[in-house]
Amino acid sequence: MPDMSASVSLAMTHLVPLAKEVDENKVTPGVLGFIVFAAMALAVWVLMKSMNRHMGKVKFKEAADRDGEPAETSADSEARQG
């Protein structure tokens, strides 16, 4: 099996000058930042789809009261008493 250290050292000698060109005072998010951002975007997309599915099941019309009168809310009853 061939010795891999020669190819690794050759690759490192070519990459070191590229690394020196990078500003050492500048911080970038890199690949990990992209992966975290993509995961968060995917999670938001899945949550939005789930919310749309659940909102489609909601009935917005109030059920008719048997007496024919509209249903009284607790705020309405407190206003009448007070």
CSV table of N, CA and C in Angstrom, one decimal:
chain,number,residue,atom,x,y,z
A,1,MET,N,0.8,-1.2,0.0
A,1,MET,CA,0.0,0.0,0.0
A,1,MET,C,0.9,1.2,0.0
A,2,PRO,N,0.6,2.2,-0.9
A,2,PRO,CA,1.5,3.4,-0.9
A,2,PRO,C,1.4,4.3,0.3
A,3,ASP,N,2.4,5.0,0.5
A,3,ASP,CA,2.5,5.9,1.7
A,3,ASP,C,1.6,7.1,1.4
A,4,MET,N,0.6,7.4,2.3
A,4,MET,CA,-0.3,8.5,2.1
A,4,MET,C,0.3,9.8,2.6
A,5,SER,N,1.3,9.8,3.4
A,5,SER,CA,1.9,11.0,4.0
A,5,SER,C,2.4,11.9,3.0
A,6,ALA,N,3.0,11.4,1.9
A,6,ALA,CA,3.5,12.2,0.8
A,6,ALA,C,2.4,13.0,0.1
A,7,SER,N,1.3,12.4,-0.1
A,7,SER,CA,0.2,13.1,-0.8
A,7,SER,C,-0.5,14.1,0.1
A,8,VAL,N,-0.5,13.7,1.4
A,8,VAL,CA,-1.1,14.7,2.4
A,8,VAL,C,-0.2,15.9,2.5
A,9,SER,N,1.1,15.7,2.6
A,9,SER,CA,2.0,16.9,2.8
A,9,SER,C,2.0,17.7,1.5
A,10,LEU,N,1.8,17.1,0.3
A,10,LEU,CA,1.8,17.8,-0.9
A,10,LEU,C,0.5,18.7,-1.0
A,11,ALA,N,-0.6,18.1,-0.5
A,11,ALA,CA,-1.9,18.8,-0.5
A,11,ALA,C,-1.8,19.9,0.5
A,12,MET,N,-1.2,19.7,1.6
A,12,MET,CA,-1.1,20.8,2.6
A,12,MET,C,-0.3,21.9,2.2
A,13,THR,N,0.8,21.6,1.4
A,13,THR,CA,1.6,22.7,0.9
A,13,THR,C,0.9,23.6,-0.1
A,14,HIS,N,-0.1,23.0,-0.8
A,14,HIS,CA,-0.9,23.8,-1.8
A,14,HIS,C,-2.0,24.6,-1.1
A,15,LEU,N,-2.5,24.0,0.1
A,15,LEU,CA,-3.6,24.7,0.8
A,15,LEU,C,-3.1,25.8,1.7
A,16,VAL,N,-1.9,25.7,2.2
A,16,VAL,CA,-1.4,26.6,3.2
A,16,VAL,C,-1.4,28.1,2.6
A,17,PRO,N,-0.9,28.3,1.4
A,17,PRO,CA,-0.9,29.6,0.8
A,17,PRO,C,-2.4,30.2,0.7
A,18,LEU,N,-3.3,29.3,0.4
A,18,LEU,CA,-4.7,29.7,0.3
A,18,LEU,C,-5.3,30.2,1.7
A,19,ALA,N,-4.9,29.5,2.7
A,19,ALA,CA,-5.3,29.8,4.1
A,19,ALA,C,-4.7,31.1,4.5
A,20,LYS,N,-3.5,31.4,4.1
A,20,LYS,CA,-2.9,32.7,4.5
A,20,LYS,C,-3.6,33.9,3.9
A,21,GLU,N,-4.3,33.7,2.8
A,21,GLU,CA,-5.0,34.8,2.1
A,21,GLU,C,-6.2,35.2,2.9
A,22,VAL,N,-6.8,34.3,3.7
A,22,VAL,CA,-8.0,34.6,4.5
A,22,VAL,C,-7.7,35.5,5.6
A,23,ASP,N,-8.5,36.5,5.8
A,23,ASP,CA,-8.3,37.5,6.9
A,23,ASP,C,-8.6,36.8,8.2
A,24,GLU,N,-7.6,36.8,9.1
A,24,GLU,CA,-7.7,36.1,10.4
A,24,GLU,C,-8.6,36.8,11.3
A,25,ASN,N,-9.0,38.1,11.1
A,25,ASN,CA,-9.9,38.8,12.0
A,25,ASN,C,-11.3,38.7,11.6
A,26,LYS,N,-11.6,38.1,10.5
A,26,LYS,CA,-12.9,37.9,10.0
A,26,LYS,C,-13.5,36.6,10.3
A,27,VAL,N,-14.6,36.5,10.9
A,27,VAL,CA,-15.3,35.2,11.2
A,27,VAL,C,-16.4,35.0,10.3
A,28,THR,N,-16.5,33.8,9.7
A,28,THR,CA,-17.6,33.4,8.8
A,28,THR,C,-18.3,32.2,9.4
A,29,PRO,N,-19.6,32.0,9.1
A,29,PRO,CA,-20.3,30.9,9.6
A,29,PRO,C,-19.9,29.5,9.1
A,30,GLY,N,-19.5,29.5,7.9
A,30,GLY,CA,-19.0,28.2,7.3
A,30,GLY,C,-20.1,27.2,7.0
A,31,VAL,N,-19.7,26.0,6.9
A,31,VAL,CA,-20.6,24.9,6.6
A,31,VAL,C,-21.6,24.6,7.7
A,32,LEU,N,-21.1,24.6,8.9
A,32,LEU,CA,-21.9,24.4,10.1
A,32,LEU,C,-23.0,25.4,10.2
A,33,GLY,N,-22.7,26.7,10.0
A,33,GLY,CA,-23.7,27.7,10.0
A,33,GLY,C,-24.8,27.5,8.9
A,34,PHE,N,-24.4,27.1,7.7
A,34,PHE,CA,-25.3,26.8,6.7
A,34,PHE,C,-26.2,25.6,7.0
A,35,ILE,N,-25.6,24.6,7.6
A,35,ILE,CA,-26.4,23.4,8.0
A,35,ILE,C,-27.5,23.7,9.0
A,36,VAL,N,-27.1,24.5,10.0
A,36,VAL,CA,-28.0,24.9,11.1
A,36,VAL,C,-29.1,25.8,10.5
A,37,PHE,N,-28.8,26.8,9.6
A,37,PHE,CA,-29.8,27.6,9.0
A,37,PHE,C,-30.7,26.8,8.1
A,38,ALA,N,-30.2,25.8,7.4
A,38,ALA,CA,-31.0,25.0,6.5
A,38,ALA,C,-32.0,24.2,7.3
A,39,ALA,N,-31.5,23.6,8.5
A,39,ALA,CA,-32.3,22.8,9.3
A,39,ALA,C,-33.5,23.6,9.9
A,40,MET,N,-33.1,24.9,10.3
A,40,MET,CA,-34.2,25.8,10.9
A,40,MET,C,-35.2,26.1,9.8
A,41,ALA,N,-34.7,26.4,8.6
A,41,ALA,CA,-35.7,26.7,7.5
A,41,ALA,C,-36.6,25.5,7.2
A,42,LEU,N,-36.0,24.3,7.2
A,42,LEU,CA,-36.8,23.2,7.0
A,42,LEU,C,-37.8,23.0,8.1
A,43,ALA,N,-37.5,23.2,9.3
A,43,ALA,CA,-38.4,23.0,10.5
A,43,ALA,C,-39.5,24.1,10.4
A,44,VAL,N,-39.2,25.3,10.0
A,44,VAL,CA,-40.3,26.3,9.8
A,44,VAL,C,-41.2,25.9,8.7
A,45,TRP,N,-40.7,25.4,7.6
A,45,TRP,CA,-41.5,25.0,6.5
A,45,TRP,C,-42.5,23.9,6.9
A,46,VAL,N,-42.0,22.9,7.7
A,46,VAL,CA,-42.8,21.8,8.1
A,46,VAL,C,-43.9,22.3,9.1
A,47,LEU,N,-43.5,23.2,10.0
A,47,LEU,CA,-44.5,23.7,10.9
A,47,LEU,C,-45.6,24.5,10.2
A,48,MET,N,-45.2,25.3,9.2
A,48,MET,CA,-46.2,26.0,8.4
A,48,MET,C,-47.1,25.1,7.7
A,49,LYS,N,-46.6,24.0,7.1
A,49,LYS,CA,-47.5,23.1,6.4
A,49,LYS,C,-48.5,22.4,7.4
A,50,SER,N,-48.0,22.1,8.6
A,50,SER,CA,-48.8,21.5,9.6
A,50,SER,C,-49.9,22.5,10.1
A,51,MET,N,-49.5,23.7,10.3
A,51,MET,CA,-50.4,24.7,10.7
A,51,MET,C,-51.5,24.9,9.7
A,52,ASN,N,-51.2,25.0,8.4
A,52,ASN,CA,-52.2,25.1,7.4
A,52,ASN,C,-53.1,23.9,7.4
A,53,ARG,N,-52.6,22.7,7.6
A,53,ARG,CA,-53.4,21.5,7.6
A,53,ARG,C,-54.4,21.6,8.8
A,54,HIS,N,-53.9,22.0,9.9
A,54,HIS,CA,-54.8,22.1,11.1
A,54,HIS,C,-55.8,23.3,11.0
A,55,MET,N,-55.4,24.4,10.4
A,55,MET,CA,-56.3,25.5,10.3
A,55,MET,C,-57.4,25.1,9.3
A,56,GLY,N,-57.1,24.3,8.3
A,56,GLY,CA,-58.2,23.8,7.4
A,56,GLY,C,-59.3,23.0,8.1
A,57,LYS,N,-59.0,22.4,9.2
A,57,LYS,CA,-60.0,21.6,9.9
A,57,LYS,C,-60.8,22.4,10.9
A,58,VAL,N,-60.4,23.7,11.1
A,58,VAL,CA,-61.2,24.5,12.1
A,58,VAL,C,-62.5,25.0,11.4
A,59,LYS,N,-63.6,24.9,12.2
A,59,LYS,CA,-64.8,25.5,11.7
A,59,LYS,C,-65.0,26.8,12.4
A,60,PHE,N,-65.1,27.9,11.6
A,60,PHE,CA,-65.2,29.2,12.1
A,60,PHE,C,-66.6,29.7,12.4
A,61,LYS,N,-67.6,29.0,11.9
A,61,LYS,CA,-69.0,29.4,12.2
A,61,LYS,C,-69.4,28.8,13.5
A,62,GLU,N,-70.1,29.7,14.3
A,62,GLU,CA,-70.5,29.3,15.6
A,62,GLU,C,-71.8,28.4,15.5
A,63,ALA,N,-71.9,27.4,16.3
A,63,ALA,CA,-73.0,26.5,16.3
A,63,ALA,C,-74.3,27.3,16.7
A,64,ALA,N,-75.4,27.1,16.1
A,64,ALA,CA,-76.6,27.8,16.4
A,64,ALA,C,-77.2,27.3,17.7
A,65,ASP,N,-77.6,28.3,18.6
A,65,ASP,CA,-78.2,28.0,19.9
A,65,ASP,C,-79.6,27.4,19.7
A,66,ARG,N,-80.0,26.5,20.5
A,66,ARG,CA,-81.3,25.8,20.4
A,66,ARG,C,-82.5,26.8,20.6
A,67,ASP,N,-82.2,27.9,21.5
A,67,ASP,CA,-83.3,28.8,21.7
A,67,ASP,C,-83.4,29.9,20.6
A,68,GLY,N,-82.5,29.9,19.8
A,68,GLY,CA,-82.5,30.9,18.7
A,68,GLY,C,-81.8,32.2,19.1
A,69,GLU,N,-81.2,32.2,20.3
A,69,GLU,CA,-80.5,33.4,20.7
A,69,GLU,C,-79.0,33.1,20.5
A,70,PRO,N,-78.3,34.2,20.3
A,70,PRO,CA,-76.8,34.0,20.1
A,70,PRO,C,-76.2,33.6,21.5
A,71,ALA,N,-75.1,32.8,21.4
A,71,ALA,CA,-74.4,32.4,22.6
A,71,ALA,C,-73.8,33.6,23.3
A,72,GLU,N,-73.9,33.6,24.6
A,72,GLU,CA,-73.4,34.7,25.4
A,72,GLU,C,-72.0,34.4,25.9
A,73,THR,N,-71.1,35.3,25.8
A,73,THR,CA,-69.8,35.1,26.2
A,73,THR,C,-69.7,35.6,27.7
A,74,SER,N,-68.6,35.2,28.3
A,74,SER,CA,-68.4,35.6,29.7
A,74,SER,C,-68.2,37.1,29.9
A,75,ALA,N,-67.6,37.7,28.9
A,75,ALA,CA,-67.4,39.2,28.9
A,75,ALA,C,-68.8,39.9,28.8
A,76,ASP,N,-69.7,39.3,28.0
A,76,ASP,CA,-71.0,39.9,27.9
A,76,ASP,C,-71.8,39.8,29.2
A,77,SER,N,-71.7,38.6,29.9
A,77,SER,CA,-72.4,38.4,31.1
A,77,SER,C,-71.9,39.3,32.2
A,78,GLU,N,-70.6,39.5,32.3
A,78,GLU,CA,-70.0,40.4,33.3
A,78,GLU,C,-70.4,41.9,33.0
A,79,ALA,N,-70.5,42.3,31.8
A,79,ALA,CA,-70.9,43.6,31.5
A,79,ALA,C,-72.3,43.9,31.9
A,80,ARG,N,-73.2,42.9,31.8
A,80,ARG,CA,-74.6,43.1,32.2
A,80,ARG,C,-74.7,43.1,33.7
A,81,GLN,N,-73.9,42.4,34.4
A,81,GLN,CA,-74.0,42.3,35.8
A,81,GLN,C,-73.4,43.6,36.5
A,82,GLY,N,-72.3,44.1,35.9
A,82,GLY,CA,-71.6,45.2,36.5
A,82,GLY,C,-72.1,46.5,36.1
